[in-house]
Amino acid sequence: MNLFQSRVTGLLFIFILGAAITSFLIYSTPLRYTDKIEPKIHDIESKEFYEAYKINPDGYIFIDVRSEDSYKKTHALNSLSVPLHTLYDDRHILPKEGKEIVLICSGGRASGVAYSYLEHFGFKNISRIEGGIETWIENGLPTEVSP
């Protein structure tokens, strides 16, 4: 092999190695971090959740992410107030396993933001009440008012 062939072989090797490393970095990244596939949110119907919650309340952490004022006016029975803007600090006390974290808001948007936020920090035990408190009330499920 002459000097020209060895240089071409070396450059070809570097090119192939660079392409392999680039491919690995691109394809080893989960697709949820790209704009090609919209993230999937696990929605649960309010009636279905409430029936499961009644059977095993210790298996869930039921979080209302609306503002404290909205929560005080009316909220789903036994839900905890963790406003969306406090979730960054409160995420440290939430379990990543053992209990299902169920999120509720007014209509589904804020709890969707909370869902994506928790998912970003490694939570896989999360669900969102489909339709929020509006659907909860329409379905005749129990609510309460805070003093």
Short mmCIF file of C-alpha atoms in Angstrom, two decimals:
data_model
loop_
_atom_site.label_atom_id
_atom_site.label_comp_id
_atom_site.label_asym_id
_atom_site.label_seq_id
_atom_site.Cartn_x
_atom_site.Cartn_y
_atom_site.Cartn_z
CA MET A 1 0.00 0.00 0.00
CA ASN A 2 1.52 3.33 -1.01
CA LEU A 3 1.33 6.63 0.92
CA PHE A 4 -1.69 7.91 -1.07
CA GLN A 5 -3.71 4.76 -0.44
CA SER A 6 -2.92 4.78 3.29
CA ARG A 7 -4.04 8.43 3.60
CA VAL A 8 -7.25 7.75 1.71
CA THR A 9 -7.87 4.69 3.88
CA GLY A 10 -7.21 6.78 7.02
CA LEU A 11 -9.55 9.57 5.90
CA LEU A 12 -12.22 7.04 4.98
CA PHE A 13 -11.87 5.44 8.42
CA ILE A 14 -12.22 8.85 10.14
CA PHE A 15 -15.28 9.68 8.02
CA ILE A 16 -16.97 6.36 8.81
CA LEU A 17 -16.12 6.66 12.50
CA GLY A 18 -17.52 10.22 12.58
CA ALA A 19 -20.71 9.10 10.84
CA ALA A 20 -21.09 6.20 13.27
CA ILE A 21 -20.62 8.45 16.31
CA THR A 22 -23.06 11.04 14.92
CA SER A 23 -25.64 8.34 14.19
CA PHE A 24 -25.25 6.91 17.66
CA LEU A 25 -25.73 10.30 19.29
CA ILE A 26 -28.78 11.11 17.19
CA TYR A 27 -30.52 7.76 17.46
CA SER A 28 -29.67 7.04 21.08
CA THR A 29 -31.58 10.17 22.10
CA PRO A 30 -35.21 9.33 22.97
CA LEU A 31 -37.61 10.54 20.32
CA ARG A 32 -39.70 12.34 22.92
CA TYR A 33 -37.02 15.03 22.99
CA THR A 34 -37.47 15.85 19.33
CA ASP A 35 -40.22 17.72 17.56
CA LYS A 36 -41.03 14.74 15.33
CA ILE A 37 -43.34 12.90 17.72
CA GLU A 38 -45.67 14.64 20.15
CA PRO A 39 -45.33 13.33 23.71
CA LYS A 40 -48.10 11.02 24.87
CA ILE A 41 -50.00 11.92 28.04
CA HIS A 42 -51.74 9.16 29.97
CA ASP A 43 -55.27 10.49 30.47
CA ILE A 44 -57.75 8.80 32.76
CA GLU A 45 -61.49 9.42 32.87
CA SER A 46 -62.66 11.03 36.09
CA LYS A 47 -65.23 8.34 36.91
CA GLU A 48 -62.74 5.55 36.26
CA PHE A 49 -60.16 7.23 38.50
CA TYR A 50 -62.62 7.94 41.30
CA GLU A 51 -63.78 4.32 41.41
CA ALA A 52 -60.16 3.11 41.61
CA TYR A 53 -59.35 5.77 44.20
CA LYS A 54 -62.25 4.71 46.44
CA ILE A 55 -60.94 1.13 46.44
CA ASN A 56 -57.30 2.07 47.15
CA PRO A 57 -56.80 5.71 48.21
CA ASP A 58 -53.30 4.93 49.50
CA GLY A 59 -52.19 3.99 45.99
CA TYR A 60 -52.58 7.55 44.69
CA ILE A 61 -51.43 11.10 45.22
CA PHE A 62 -54.19 13.29 43.77
CA ILE A 63 -52.83 16.75 42.93
CA ASP A 64 -54.76 19.85 41.86
CA VAL A 65 -52.34 22.17 40.02
CA ARG A 66 -54.68 25.18 39.81
CA SER A 67 -54.07 28.36 41.78
CA GLU A 68 -54.81 28.32 45.51
CA ASP A 69 -57.77 30.66 44.99
CA SER A 70 -59.36 28.33 42.45
CA TYR A 71 -58.66 25.35 44.68
CA LYS A 72 -60.32 27.03 47.67
CA LYS A 73 -63.50 27.79 45.69
CA THR A 74 -64.03 24.14 44.76
CA HIS A 75 -61.85 21.11 44.26
CA ALA A 76 -62.17 17.36 43.84
CA LEU A 77 -62.66 15.54 47.12
CA ASN A 78 -59.31 14.56 48.73
CA SER A 79 -57.16 16.34 46.14
CA LEU A 80 -54.09 18.22 47.36
CA SER A 81 -53.30 21.76 46.27
CA VAL A 82 -49.91 21.98 44.57
CA PRO A 83 -50.15 24.99 42.24
CA LEU A 84 -48.24 24.62 39.01
CA HIS A 85 -45.78 27.38 39.90
CA THR A 86 -44.72 25.49 43.08
CA LEU A 87 -44.24 22.12 41.40
CA TYR A 88 -40.54 22.75 40.78
CA ASP A 89 -39.84 22.76 44.52
CA ASP A 90 -42.47 20.19 45.48
CA ARG A 91 -41.32 17.57 42.96
CA HIS A 92 -38.58 16.53 45.38
CA ILE A 93 -41.12 15.18 47.87
CA LEU A 94 -43.18 13.26 45.31
CA PRO A 95 -42.49 9.53 44.91
CA LYS A 96 -41.25 8.23 41.57
CA GLU A 97 -42.68 4.80 42.30
CA GLY A 98 -45.10 3.05 44.61
CA LYS A 99 -47.97 5.51 44.13
CA GLU A 100 -49.67 6.88 41.06
CA ILE A 101 -49.60 10.68 40.82
CA VAL A 102 -52.87 11.89 39.31
CA LEU A 103 -53.06 15.51 38.15
CA ILE A 104 -56.14 17.67 37.74
CA CYS A 105 -56.68 21.31 36.73
CA SER A 106 -59.55 23.30 35.22
CA GLY A 107 -59.78 21.73 31.78
CA GLY A 108 -56.60 19.73 31.18
CA ARG A 109 -54.01 22.20 29.92
CA ALA A 110 -52.22 23.10 33.16
CA SER A 111 -52.19 19.49 34.30
CA GLY A 112 -50.71 18.63 30.88
CA VAL A 113 -47.89 21.08 31.55
CA ALA A 114 -47.40 19.56 35.01
CA TYR A 115 -47.41 16.08 33.49
CA SER A 116 -44.72 16.98 30.96
CA TYR A 117 -42.70 18.70 33.65
CA LEU A 118 -42.75 15.68 35.97
CA GLU A 119 -42.05 13.34 33.07
CA HIS A 120 -38.98 15.43 32.23
CA PHE A 121 -37.68 14.83 35.75
CA GLY A 122 -38.08 11.06 35.46
CA PHE A 123 -41.57 10.44 36.81
CA LYS A 124 -43.32 7.59 35.03
CA ASN A 125 -46.11 7.08 37.57
CA ILE A 126 -48.29 9.98 36.39
CA SER A 127 -51.76 10.37 34.90
CA ARG A 128 -54.01 13.30 34.10
CA ILE A 129 -57.75 13.60 34.69
CA GLU A 130 -59.27 14.02 31.26
CA GLY A 131 -61.24 17.28 31.09
CA GLY A 132 -60.12 18.50 34.51
CA ILE A 133 -62.38 19.69 37.30
CA GLU A 134 -65.00 20.78 34.76
CA THR A 135 -65.56 17.18 33.66
CA TRP A 136 -65.26 15.98 37.27
CA ILE A 137 -68.18 18.25 38.24
CA GLU A 138 -70.20 17.37 35.10
CA ASN A 139 -69.89 13.71 36.05
CA GLY A 140 -71.35 14.45 39.49
CA LEU A 141 -68.24 13.42 41.38
CA PRO A 142 -67.72 14.82 44.90
CA THR A 143 -66.13 18.19 45.45
CA GLU A 144 -65.39 20.25 48.51
CA VAL A 145 -64.67 23.84 49.40
CA SER A 146 -61.72 25.01 51.50
CA PRO A 147 -62.25 27.62 54.23
#
